[in-house]
Short mmCIF file of C-alpha atoms in Angstrom, two decimals:
data_model
loop_
_atom_site.label_atom_id
_atom_site.label_comp_id
_atom_site.label_asym_id
_atom_site.label_seq_id
_atom_site.Cartn_x
_atom_site.Cartn_y
_atom_site.Cartn_z
CA MET A 1 -12.31 4.51 315.10
CA ALA A 2 -13.65 1.67 317.18
CA THR A 3 -13.67 -1.91 315.92
CA SER A 4 -16.70 -3.64 314.47
CA LYS A 5 -17.37 -5.36 317.83
CA ASN A 6 -18.90 -2.18 319.23
CA LYS A 7 -19.22 0.03 316.15
CA ILE A 8 -20.90 -0.26 312.78
CA VAL A 9 -20.48 1.84 309.68
CA TYR A 10 -23.69 3.44 308.42
CA LEU A 11 -24.19 3.44 304.65
CA VAL A 12 -26.56 6.20 303.57
CA ASN A 13 -28.30 6.04 300.17
CA ASN A 14 -28.76 9.63 299.05
CA GLY A 15 -30.65 10.07 295.80
CA ASP A 16 -32.51 12.24 293.35
CA PHE A 17 -35.68 14.18 294.10
CA ARG A 18 -37.30 12.36 291.18
CA ASP A 19 -38.48 8.81 291.88
CA THR A 20 -38.16 7.99 288.18
CA ALA A 21 -34.40 8.56 288.30
CA CYS A 22 -34.10 6.72 291.62
CA ARG A 23 -35.87 3.63 290.31
CA VAL A 24 -33.67 3.41 287.25
CA GLY A 25 -30.50 3.88 289.31
CA TRP A 26 -31.36 1.50 292.15
CA PRO A 27 -29.80 -1.67 290.61
CA MET A 28 -26.46 0.14 290.36
CA GLN A 29 -26.81 1.29 293.97
CA GLU A 30 -27.48 -2.28 295.13
CA LYS A 31 -24.42 -3.53 293.25
CA THR A 32 -22.20 -0.87 294.83
CA LEU A 33 -23.61 -1.47 298.31
CA ASP A 34 -22.79 -5.14 297.95
CA LEU A 35 -19.22 -4.42 296.81
CA LEU A 36 -18.71 -1.88 299.60
CA GLN A 37 -20.10 -4.16 302.27
CA LYS A 38 -17.72 -6.91 301.15
CA ALA A 39 -14.81 -4.47 301.29
CA LEU A 40 -15.75 -3.31 304.78
CA LYS A 41 -16.28 -6.89 305.96
CA LYS A 42 -12.81 -7.72 304.66
CA LEU A 43 -11.48 -4.96 306.90
CA GLY A 44 -13.46 -6.21 309.89
CA TYR A 45 -16.44 -3.85 309.88
CA ASN A 46 -20.18 -4.46 309.85
CA THR A 47 -22.66 -2.16 308.16
CA LYS A 48 -26.18 -0.81 308.43
CA VAL A 49 -27.86 0.55 305.31
CA LEU A 50 -30.33 3.46 305.52
CA PRO A 51 -32.97 4.05 304.39
CA LYS A 52 -34.54 0.65 303.87
CA TYR A 53 -35.73 -0.43 300.43
CA ASP A 54 -39.26 0.85 299.77
CA ALA A 55 -41.24 -1.73 297.81
CA LYS A 56 -43.83 0.86 296.83
CA LYS A 57 -41.27 3.35 295.48
CA LYS A 58 -39.09 0.49 294.13
CA HIS A 59 -35.90 2.02 295.49
CA GLY A 60 -34.17 2.79 298.77
CA PHE A 61 -32.96 6.35 298.22
CA ILE A 62 -33.45 9.51 300.25
CA THR A 63 -35.46 11.86 298.00
CA LYS A 64 -36.10 14.86 300.29
CA GLN A 65 -34.28 16.75 303.03
CA CYS A 66 -36.94 15.74 305.55
CA GLU A 67 -36.20 12.09 304.74
CA GLY A 68 -32.50 12.76 305.26
CA VAL A 69 -33.26 14.29 308.65
CA GLN A 70 -35.30 11.22 309.59
CA VAL A 71 -32.50 8.86 308.51
CA PHE A 72 -29.86 10.69 310.53
CA SER A 73 -32.09 10.66 313.60
CA GLN A 74 -31.47 6.90 313.62
CA ILE A 75 -27.67 7.31 313.56
CA GLU A 76 -25.57 7.97 316.65
CA SER A 77 -24.07 11.44 316.33
CA ASP A 78 -20.49 10.15 316.57
CA ALA A 79 -20.95 7.10 314.30
CA PRO A 80 -18.97 6.71 311.06
CA VAL A 81 -21.11 7.47 307.99
CA ILE A 82 -20.51 6.71 304.33
CA VAL A 83 -22.79 8.51 301.86
CA VAL A 84 -22.97 6.14 298.88
CA LEU A 85 -23.47 7.91 295.55
CA ASN A 86 -24.20 6.15 292.26
CA ILE A 87 -26.77 8.44 290.66
CA TRP A 88 -27.25 12.18 290.65
CA ALA A 89 -28.24 13.06 294.21
CA TYR A 90 -29.35 16.33 295.80
CA SER A 91 -26.68 17.22 298.36
CA HIS A 92 -29.01 19.27 300.57
CA HIS A 93 -30.92 16.08 301.41
CA VAL A 94 -28.03 15.18 303.74
CA SER A 95 -25.91 18.32 304.14
CA GLY A 96 -28.20 19.74 306.83
CA PRO A 97 -27.97 16.67 309.07
CA LEU A 98 -24.23 16.39 308.37
CA GLN A 99 -23.69 19.91 309.73
CA THR A 100 -24.49 18.63 313.22
CA HIS A 101 -23.08 15.11 312.85
CA ARG A 102 -19.90 14.65 314.92
CA GLY A 103 -18.65 11.36 313.50
CA PRO A 104 -16.37 10.88 310.49
CA VAL A 105 -18.01 11.33 307.08
CA LEU A 106 -16.95 9.69 303.83
CA LEU A 107 -18.42 10.49 300.42
CA LEU A 108 -18.08 7.45 298.17
CA ALA A 109 -18.92 6.88 294.51
CA ASN A 110 -18.28 4.28 291.89
CA PHE A 111 -16.29 5.64 288.95
CA ASP A 112 -18.82 4.84 286.25
CA GLY A 113 -20.40 6.94 283.52
CA THR A 114 -23.78 5.17 283.41
CA TRP A 115 -25.42 7.40 286.01
CA PRO A 116 -23.76 10.56 287.35
CA GLY A 117 -22.67 9.17 290.72
CA LEU A 118 -19.16 10.60 290.59
CA VAL A 119 -20.72 13.93 289.58
CA ALA A 120 -22.85 13.75 292.72
CA LEU A 121 -19.75 13.04 294.83
CA LEU A 122 -18.06 16.19 293.55
CA ASN A 123 -21.21 18.22 294.20
CA HIS A 124 -21.64 16.83 297.72
CA SER A 125 -18.02 17.53 298.56
CA ALA A 126 -18.18 21.10 297.25
CA THR A 127 -21.44 21.66 299.14
CA LEU A 128 -19.93 20.41 302.40
CA ASP A 129 -16.87 22.60 301.80
CA ARG A 130 -19.23 25.55 301.28
CA LEU A 131 -20.83 24.70 304.65
CA ASN A 132 -17.48 24.05 306.39
CA VAL A 133 -18.31 20.40 307.13
CA ALA A 134 -15.28 18.12 307.46
CA HIS A 135 -15.43 15.05 305.23
CA SER A 136 -13.39 12.78 302.98
CA ARG A 137 -13.77 11.56 299.39
CA LEU A 138 -13.23 8.12 297.90
CA TRP A 139 -13.99 6.48 294.54
CA SER A 140 -13.34 3.21 292.77
CA GLU A 141 -14.33 0.99 289.86
CA THR A 142 -13.71 -2.38 291.52
CA PHE A 143 -13.68 -1.68 295.28
CA SER A 144 -12.26 -4.73 297.16
CA ASP A 145 -10.24 -5.66 294.06
CA ASP A 146 -8.71 -2.17 294.04
CA PRO A 147 -5.67 -2.14 296.40
CA ILE A 148 -5.41 1.67 296.44
CA PHE A 149 -9.08 1.97 297.34
CA MET A 150 -8.75 -0.62 300.10
CA LYS A 151 -5.73 1.18 301.53
CA LYS A 152 -7.60 4.50 301.56
CA LEU A 153 -10.74 2.90 303.03
CA LYS A 154 -8.66 1.39 305.83
CA GLU A 155 -7.08 4.80 306.39
CA TRP A 156 -10.52 6.32 306.88
CA LEU A 157 -11.63 3.50 309.17
CA ASP A 158 -8.48 3.88 311.29
CA THR A 159 -8.23 7.67 311.42
CA GLY A 160 -11.60 9.09 310.36
CA LYS A 161 -10.19 10.82 307.29
CA VAL A 162 -8.55 10.20 303.92
CA VAL A 163 -5.58 12.32 302.90
CA HIS A 164 -5.04 12.64 299.14
CA ASP A 165 -1.92 13.83 297.34
CA LEU A 166 -2.56 17.44 296.29
CA SER A 167 0.83 18.17 294.74
CA HIS A 168 -0.93 18.84 291.43
CA LEU A 169 -2.17 22.16 292.85
CA THR A 170 -0.11 25.34 293.17
CA ASP A 171 -1.05 28.58 294.89
CA ALA A 172 -1.11 31.27 292.19
CA GLU A 173 0.67 33.69 294.54
CA LYS A 174 3.77 31.55 294.10
CA LEU A 175 3.69 31.84 290.30
CA ASN A 176 5.58 34.27 288.08
CA LEU A 177 3.32 35.64 285.34
CA PRO A 178 4.40 37.58 282.24
CA ALA A 179 4.37 41.35 282.80
CA SER A 180 1.88 41.78 279.95
CA ALA A 181 -0.57 39.38 281.62
CA GLU A 182 -0.16 41.12 284.98
CA GLN A 183 -0.96 44.47 283.39
CA PHE A 184 -3.92 43.02 281.51
CA GLY A 185 -5.37 41.48 284.66
CA LYS A 186 -4.87 44.67 286.65
CA LYS A 187 -6.69 46.80 284.07
CA LEU A 188 -9.59 44.35 283.73
CA ALA A 189 -9.97 44.03 287.50
CA GLU A 190 -9.98 47.82 287.88
CA ASP A 191 -12.75 48.08 285.28
CA ILE A 192 -14.81 45.38 286.98
CA LEU A 193 -14.42 47.02 290.41
CA ARG A 194 -15.29 50.46 289.01
CA ASN A 195 -18.18 49.55 286.70
CA ARG A 196 -19.32 46.27 288.26
CA ARG A 197 -20.78 43.25 286.47
CA ILE A 198 -24.26 42.35 287.66
CA MET A 199 -24.84 38.59 287.89
CA GLY A 200 -28.48 37.62 287.33
CA GLN A 201 -29.31 34.43 289.22
CA PHE A 202 -32.75 32.85 289.12
CA ASP A 203 -33.95 30.96 292.23
CA PRO A 204 -30.54 29.70 293.48
CA GLY A 205 -30.08 26.27 295.02
CA CYS A 206 -31.04 24.21 291.98
CA MET A 207 -30.94 20.44 292.44
CA GLY A 208 -29.35 20.65 295.86
CA MET A 209 -26.18 22.31 294.60
CA LEU A 210 -25.53 24.55 297.57
CA ASN A 211 -21.99 25.02 296.26
CA ALA A 212 -23.64 27.03 293.46
CA VAL A 213 -24.99 29.53 296.01
CA MET A 214 -22.44 32.09 297.12
CA ASP A 215 -22.34 34.86 299.69
CA PRO A 216 -23.54 38.09 297.98
CA ALA A 217 -21.25 40.10 300.25
CA LYS A 218 -18.19 38.30 298.94
CA LEU A 219 -19.31 38.58 295.31
CA GLY A 220 -20.15 42.25 295.64
CA ALA A 221 -16.73 42.89 297.16
CA VAL A 222 -15.07 41.70 293.92
CA GLY A 223 -17.35 43.77 291.69
CA LEU A 224 -19.90 41.05 290.92
CA PRO A 225 -23.15 42.04 292.68
CA ILE A 226 -26.07 39.62 292.37
CA GLU A 227 -29.49 40.41 290.94
CA TYR A 228 -31.75 37.73 292.38
CA LEU A 229 -34.48 36.84 289.89
CA ASN A 230 -37.60 34.70 290.13
CA GLN A 231 -38.41 32.01 287.60
CA SER A 232 -42.11 32.77 287.82
CA ASP A 233 -41.23 36.15 286.31
CA LEU A 234 -39.50 34.35 283.46
CA LEU A 235 -42.72 32.42 282.81
CA ALA A 236 -44.69 35.66 282.89
CA GLU A 237 -42.30 37.20 280.37
CA MET A 238 -42.66 34.15 278.11
CA ASN A 239 -46.40 34.82 277.94
CA LEU A 240 -45.63 38.23 276.42
CA VAL A 241 -43.61 36.80 273.52
CA SER A 242 -45.72 36.29 270.40
CA ASP A 243 -45.87 33.04 268.43
CA GLU A 244 -44.62 35.02 265.43
CA GLU A 245 -41.44 36.12 267.22
CA ALA A 246 -40.80 32.59 268.49
CA GLN A 247 -41.33 31.18 265.00
CA LYS A 248 -38.78 33.62 263.56
CA HIS A 249 -36.17 32.29 266.00
CA LEU A 250 -36.94 28.71 265.00
CA ASP A 251 -36.80 29.60 261.31
CA TRP A 252 -33.41 31.25 261.94
CA LEU A 253 -32.04 28.06 263.49
CA VAL A 254 -33.35 25.89 260.65
CA LYS A 255 -31.89 28.23 258.04
CA LYS A 256 -28.51 28.00 259.80
CA GLY A 257 -28.56 24.23 259.34
CA THR A 258 -29.53 23.11 262.84
CA TRP A 259 -30.78 19.50 262.86
CA PHE A 260 -33.92 18.70 264.87
CA ASP A 261 -34.89 15.17 265.88
CA TRP A 262 -38.58 15.77 265.33
CA GLY A 263 -41.24 13.28 266.44
CA THR A 264 -44.97 13.16 267.05
CA ASN A 265 -45.37 11.83 270.62
CA LYS A 266 -44.83 14.70 273.06
CA PHE A 267 -44.24 12.29 275.95
CA THR A 268 -41.21 10.70 274.31
CA ASP A 269 -40.35 12.81 271.25
CA LEU A 270 -39.32 16.35 270.42
CA VAL A 271 -42.37 18.16 269.05
CA TYR A 272 -42.96 21.61 267.59
CA ASP A 273 -44.77 23.16 270.59
CA GLN A 274 -41.88 22.28 272.92
CA VAL A 275 -39.37 24.11 270.76
CA LEU A 276 -41.68 27.10 270.24
CA SER A 277 -41.90 27.43 274.02
CA GLN A 278 -38.09 27.34 274.19
CA MET A 279 -37.90 30.13 271.63
CA LYS A 280 -40.16 32.23 273.86
CA MET A 281 -37.91 31.55 276.83
CA TYR A 282 -34.93 32.67 274.75
CA SER A 283 -36.53 36.02 273.93
CA SER A 284 -37.61 36.43 277.55
CA ALA A 285 -34.14 35.78 278.95
CA VAL A 286 -32.54 38.24 276.53
CA ARG A 287 -35.13 40.90 277.38
CA MET A 288 -34.53 40.43 281.11
CA VAL A 289 -30.77 40.79 280.58
CA ALA A 290 -31.42 44.17 278.97
CA ARG A 291 -34.02 45.24 281.53
CA TYR A 292 -31.77 44.61 284.54
CA GLY A 293 -28.45 45.48 282.90
CA LEU A 294 -27.05 42.01 283.55
CA SER A 295 -23.58 40.87 282.58
CA ALA A 296 -24.51 37.20 282.99
CA ILE A 297 -27.62 35.16 283.70
CA GLY A 298 -28.29 31.71 285.14
CA ILE A 299 -31.50 29.71 284.71
CA PRO A 300 -31.69 26.70 287.08
CA TYR A 301 -34.77 25.11 285.39
CA GLN A 302 -34.99 22.33 288.01
CA TYR A 303 -36.95 22.15 290.39
CA GLY A 304 -39.72 24.52 289.46
CA LEU A 305 -39.64 25.08 285.71
CA VAL A 306 -39.45 21.34 285.01
CA ARG A 307 -43.14 21.21 286.00
CA CYS A 308 -44.11 24.33 284.07
CA CYS A 309 -42.47 24.42 280.63
CA PRO A 310 -40.04 22.59 278.33
CA ALA A 311 -36.33 22.52 279.08
CA SER A 312 -34.10 25.61 279.09
CA ASP A 313 -31.14 23.81 277.49
CA LEU A 314 -31.48 24.84 273.85
CA VAL A 315 -32.10 28.37 275.11
CA GLU A 316 -28.87 28.29 277.11
CA GLY A 317 -26.77 27.19 274.15
CA MET A 318 -28.30 29.96 272.04
CA LEU A 319 -27.51 32.58 274.69
CA ASN A 320 -23.89 31.48 275.03
CA ASN A 321 -23.30 31.77 271.28
CA SER A 322 -22.24 34.91 269.39
CA ASP A 323 -24.20 33.79 266.33
CA ARG A 324 -27.77 33.72 267.60
CA PRO A 325 -31.22 34.99 266.61
CA PRO A 326 -31.68 38.75 267.13
CA VAL A 327 -33.95 39.94 269.95
CA ARG A 328 -35.12 43.54 270.10
CA ASP A 329 -35.61 45.51 273.27
CA PRO A 330 -39.39 46.23 273.50
CA GLU A 331 -38.64 49.78 274.66
CA THR A 332 -35.69 50.92 272.53
CA LYS A 333 -36.41 48.59 269.56
CA LYS A 334 -32.65 47.99 269.32
CA ILE A 335 -31.16 44.52 268.99
CA ILE A 336 -29.87 43.42 272.39
CA ARG A 337 -26.14 42.56 272.47
CA ASP A 338 -26.04 42.07 268.72
CA GLY A 339 -23.29 39.64 267.66
CA GLN A 340 -22.25 38.90 271.25
CA PRO A 341 -22.90 35.91 273.48
CA ILE A 342 -24.94 36.53 276.60
CA VAL A 343 -23.06 34.67 279.31
CA HIS A 344 -25.36 31.99 280.71
CA PHE A 345 -24.41 29.74 283.62
CA ASN A 346 -26.30 26.47 283.45
CA GLU A 347 -28.36 25.39 286.47
CA GLY A 348 -27.90 28.85 287.98
CA ASP A 349 -24.43 27.82 289.18
CA MET A 350 -22.66 30.99 290.31
CA GLY A 351 -19.39 29.08 290.64
CA ALA A 352 -19.53 28.65 286.86
CA GLY A 353 -20.93 32.11 286.17
CA ILE A 354 -17.88 33.86 287.63
CA PRO A 355 -15.22 32.15 285.46
CA GLN A 356 -17.51 32.24 282.41
CA LEU A 357 -17.86 36.00 282.78
CA LEU A 358 -14.14 36.55 283.39
CA LEU A 359 -13.18 34.36 280.42
CA TYR A 360 -15.71 36.16 278.22
CA GLU A 361 -14.21 39.51 279.22
CA ILE A 362 -10.66 38.29 278.57
CA TYR A 363 -11.44 36.62 275.24
CA SER A 364 -13.36 39.67 274.02
CA ARG A 365 -10.51 42.03 274.84
CA LYS A 366 -8.03 39.77 273.11
CA LYS A 367 -10.27 39.42 270.00
CA MET A 368 -10.60 35.66 270.54
CA PRO A 369 -13.77 33.52 270.29
CA PRO A 370 -15.65 34.57 273.45
CA GLU A 371 -17.97 31.58 273.88
CA THR A 372 -17.83 29.62 277.13
CA THR A 373 -19.80 26.87 278.78
CA LEU A 374 -19.83 24.72 281.86
CA HIS A 375 -19.85 20.93 281.71
CA ASP A 376 -20.39 18.17 284.21
CA VAL A 377 -17.24 16.24 285.01
CA ARG A 378 -19.12 13.14 283.97
CA TRP A 379 -16.57 10.34 283.57
CA GLY A 380 -13.31 9.45 281.85
CA ARG A 381 -10.89 6.71 280.80
CA ASP A 382 -7.57 6.20 279.03
CA PHE A 383 -7.38 6.58 275.28
CA GLU A 384 -4.15 6.10 273.33
CA GLY A 385 -1.99 6.71 276.37
CA LYS A 386 -3.89 9.74 277.69
CA PHE A 387 -6.64 10.03 280.25
CA LEU A 388 -9.55 11.69 278.44
CA TRP A 389 -12.34 13.16 280.50
CA VAL A 390 -15.91 13.05 279.26
CA PHE A 391 -17.23 16.54 279.91
CA LEU A 392 -20.98 16.47 279.33
CA ILE A 393 -23.87 18.77 280.19
CA SER A 394 -27.61 18.88 279.63
CA GLY A 395 -27.43 22.46 278.33
CA GLY A 396 -25.44 25.65 277.93
CA ALA A 397 -22.83 24.49 275.42
CA PRO A 398 -22.69 26.97 272.51
CA PRO A 399 -22.72 25.78 268.88
CA ALA A 400 -19.46 27.68 268.33
CA HIS A 401 -17.79 24.90 270.33
CA PHE A 402 -19.07 22.36 267.80
CA GLY A 403 -18.04 24.38 264.74
CA GLY A 404 -21.36 26.20 264.31
CA TRP A 405 -25.09 25.58 263.99
CA LYS A 406 -24.59 23.23 261.05
CA ASN A 407 -22.95 20.80 263.49
CA THR A 408 -25.63 21.22 266.15
CA LYS A 409 -28.26 18.58 266.88
CA VAL A 410 -31.40 19.12 268.90
CA TYR A 411 -32.72 16.01 270.65
CA ARG A 412 -35.60 15.69 273.07
CA GLN A 413 -34.41 15.78 276.64
CA PRO A 414 -34.73 12.35 278.34
CA PRO A 415 -38.25 11.94 279.78
CA MET A 416 -36.82 10.53 283.02
CA TYR A 417 -35.44 13.97 283.89
CA PHE A 418 -37.58 16.22 281.65
CA PRO A 419 -41.23 15.12 281.51
CA LEU A 420 -42.29 18.18 279.48
CA GLY A 421 -39.53 17.69 276.93
CA GLY A 422 -37.70 20.41 275.10
CA GLY A 423 -34.60 20.25 272.96
CA THR A 424 -30.94 19.93 273.82
CA CYS A 425 -28.20 21.97 272.17
CA SER A 426 -25.96 19.06 271.35
CA GLY A 427 -22.78 18.47 269.46
CA VAL A 428 -19.22 17.25 269.68
CA SER A 429 -16.72 19.87 270.83
CA LYS A 430 -14.04 20.54 268.23
CA PRO A 431 -10.36 19.84 268.99
CA GLY A 432 -8.29 22.67 270.39
CA VAL A 433 -6.59 24.19 273.42
CA ILE A 434 -8.92 25.24 276.22
CA THR A 435 -8.64 27.27 279.39
CA TRP A 436 -10.70 25.75 282.19
CA ALA A 437 -11.75 27.16 285.55
CA ARG A 438 -14.04 26.77 288.54
CA ALA A 439 -14.96 29.32 291.22
CA TYR A 440 -16.08 28.25 294.69
CA GLU A 441 -16.59 29.39 298.24
CA ALA A 442 -14.87 27.42 301.00
CA GLY A 443 -13.50 28.29 304.40
CA GLY A 444 -15.27 31.63 304.21
CA LYS A 445 -13.35 32.75 301.12
CA LEU A 446 -13.87 32.92 297.37
CA GLY A 447 -11.54 30.67 295.41
CA MET A 448 -10.73 29.83 291.80
CA ASP A 449 -9.09 26.71 290.39
CA CYS A 450 -7.90 26.86 286.80
CA GLY A 451 -5.62 25.34 284.22
CA LEU A 452 -5.09 24.39 280.58
CA GLY A 453 -6.26 21.38 278.60
CA GLU A 454 -7.12 20.27 275.12
CA VAL A 455 -10.26 18.92 273.52
CA VAL A 456 -9.26 15.79 271.65
CA GLU A 457 -10.92 14.39 268.54
CA VAL A 458 -11.55 10.66 268.93
CA PRO A 459 -12.62 8.06 266.35
CA LYS A 460 -16.35 7.60 265.77
CA GLU A 461 -16.40 4.25 267.57
CA GLU A 462 -14.75 5.68 270.69
CA LEU A 463 -16.98 8.76 270.60
CA GLN A 464 -20.16 6.69 270.34
CA ASP A 465 -19.09 4.38 273.14
CA ARG A 466 -18.42 7.37 275.41
CA LEU A 467 -21.86 8.78 274.59
CA ASN A 468 -23.53 5.41 275.13
CA LYS A 469 -21.87 5.10 278.53
CA THR A 470 -23.19 8.51 279.62
CA THR A 471 -26.13 10.45 278.09
CA PRO A 472 -26.05 10.41 274.27
CA GLN A 473 -28.46 13.34 273.82
CA TRP A 474 -26.12 15.81 275.50
CA PRO A 475 -23.16 17.86 274.19
CA ILE A 476 -19.78 16.27 274.81
CA ALA A 477 -16.15 17.38 275.06
CA ASN A 478 -13.40 14.76 275.29
CA VAL A 479 -10.72 16.56 277.27
CA HIS A 480 -7.15 15.86 278.30
CA ILE A 481 -5.75 17.96 281.14
CA PRO A 482 -2.09 17.03 281.67
CA GLY A 483 -1.50 16.36 285.36
CA TYR A 484 -5.21 16.54 286.19
CA ASP A 485 -6.27 13.00 285.49
CA ARG A 486 -8.81 10.85 287.33
CA ASP A 487 -7.34 10.74 290.81
CA GLN A 488 -6.00 14.30 290.79
CA LEU A 489 -9.33 15.86 289.78
CA MET A 490 -11.42 13.59 292.01
CA ALA A 491 -9.22 14.45 294.99
CA SER A 492 -9.49 18.21 294.74
CA HIS A 493 -12.01 19.57 292.21
CA MET A 494 -14.38 21.94 293.99
CA SER A 495 -17.53 21.18 292.03
CA ASN A 496 -19.37 18.76 289.80
CA HIS A 497 -19.00 21.46 287.11
CA ILE A 498 -16.06 22.77 285.10
CA VAL A 499 -15.99 25.81 282.78
CA ILE A 500 -14.17 25.77 279.44
CA GLY A 501 -13.39 28.25 276.68
CA TYR A 502 -11.22 27.89 273.58
CA GLY A 503 -7.78 29.46 273.62
CA ASP A 504 -4.97 29.87 276.14
CA VAL A 505 -5.70 32.86 278.38
CA LEU A 506 -4.63 31.21 281.61
CA ALA A 507 -2.07 33.84 282.57
CA GLU A 508 -4.59 36.64 282.05
CA LEU A 509 -7.22 34.76 284.08
CA ILE A 510 -4.82 34.19 286.97
CA ALA A 511 -3.73 37.84 286.91
CA THR A 512 -7.34 39.07 286.89
CA CYS A 513 -8.29 36.84 289.81
CA ARG A 514 -5.24 37.93 291.80
CA SER A 515 -6.05 41.59 291.16
CA LEU A 516 -9.65 41.03 292.27
CA GLY A 517 -8.48 39.32 295.45
CA ILE A 518 -9.82 35.86 294.55
CA SER A 519 -7.64 33.12 296.03
CA THR A 520 -6.44 31.10 293.03
CA ARG A 521 -4.88 27.70 292.49
CA VAL A 522 -3.43 26.36 289.24
CA ALA A 523 -3.91 22.64 288.62
CA GLY A 524 -2.02 20.22 286.45
CA ASP A 525 1.34 20.27 284.71
CA VAL A 526 0.85 23.78 283.29
CA ARG A 527 1.76 25.28 286.67
CA SER A 528 5.43 24.54 285.93
CA ARG A 529 5.28 27.16 283.14
CA PHE A 530 4.93 29.95 285.70
CA LYS A 531 7.19 28.69 288.48
CA LYS A 532 9.35 31.39 290.06
#
């Protein structure tokens, strides 16, 4: 890369679609820009920040793809670009322009839980991998005071790329699985390929997560054909659910011991009408699962539904739980999937839907708790000698993961993201061994990363501090994954999302993926268990 005498580094502020989130996150962005500019200056490089601060909007973020296109029209096609991420940002705002940009690209985030900047980095990277756009990743807490960061930044400036140690990953083809697991995976894969599992996906592409949108040809080839659904049809179905039916669902939750943070101001509090609307969405989703014969369903909610009805999050947690209010098929009058979870992938993320479905199938066959969820990889730090991730998500986590409905709290979703409100399905995930996974599409192939971890119980003070440093209304899991700590995960994880389920079924998951022809990698120390 040329020196700063004839070359500058462009710093691009990509942001949220919602100006409310951008305004709140702008001070953090300014702080990071300052730290990054000082680091680059220390290495002899000048910078140009785009877009400029907008006094009317009170932030300087890109908020639409058309704005991203306009920004990149001001950048030489071979210039070095750093996309600076400190809040949740929609990757498609910049991924289109980056597909034709010839210069080196670096995705950079601060490692901070306040706003989901590191989550955005993982999403952007997975999206660019999905689109076959070469790029590098980098993260830090202190920037110029971080010698490892400075070394990696210099590497990118000198060579146009950052090479991370990926020795924590092992190709599953090199692993030796127990014969019983191999047989299990072969039988399950044969059943999936013969009988198929239809994946119902509403309006894909939610919140710029193009990594959540996968080639239907590749999914169909592994027995997972897609049923594309429209969220306007979900709204139409909600209008057919009576107030009486919705009230019965709410009464069921209250009788089970669910705690609601009721208020009176619909603009800031959780109110009755919001939850009643969610109960209608729950019935509607279950009915649509039966109507289309779906094996899994994913409601994106954002963009569209956020302007039309309260949040889908409480609904998602209900669907993913075995113990949930009964819903009858209007035609047959039979209870739909009685006593079973209905696999729901939050934000319509197909890369979560695939491992959630496979884990559900494996757990069910092994008579283990079948509930699964995805989480954001939100943040993490050391605790008592272990790196504990904060896995956190706005919705989808089932009460079974918290120990049941009696341990479930329903808060109003933050108005900044959810102007029409609606309740969360929140709780603290119980301690125990988990199998985790993530499906993705990269290099024209389907892939799966997976491993083992444990949810750790932490003291109340530590728990509250972790919630305060992220989003306290949302469900949390404090997770240790041996050999998949901060730098290992940030270097290679193929999404902002990670799927978890309770119980060790890793060998069966690997065997199933291998039998389906899904390229699989095992991450962390657990890979040594299966070494040939």
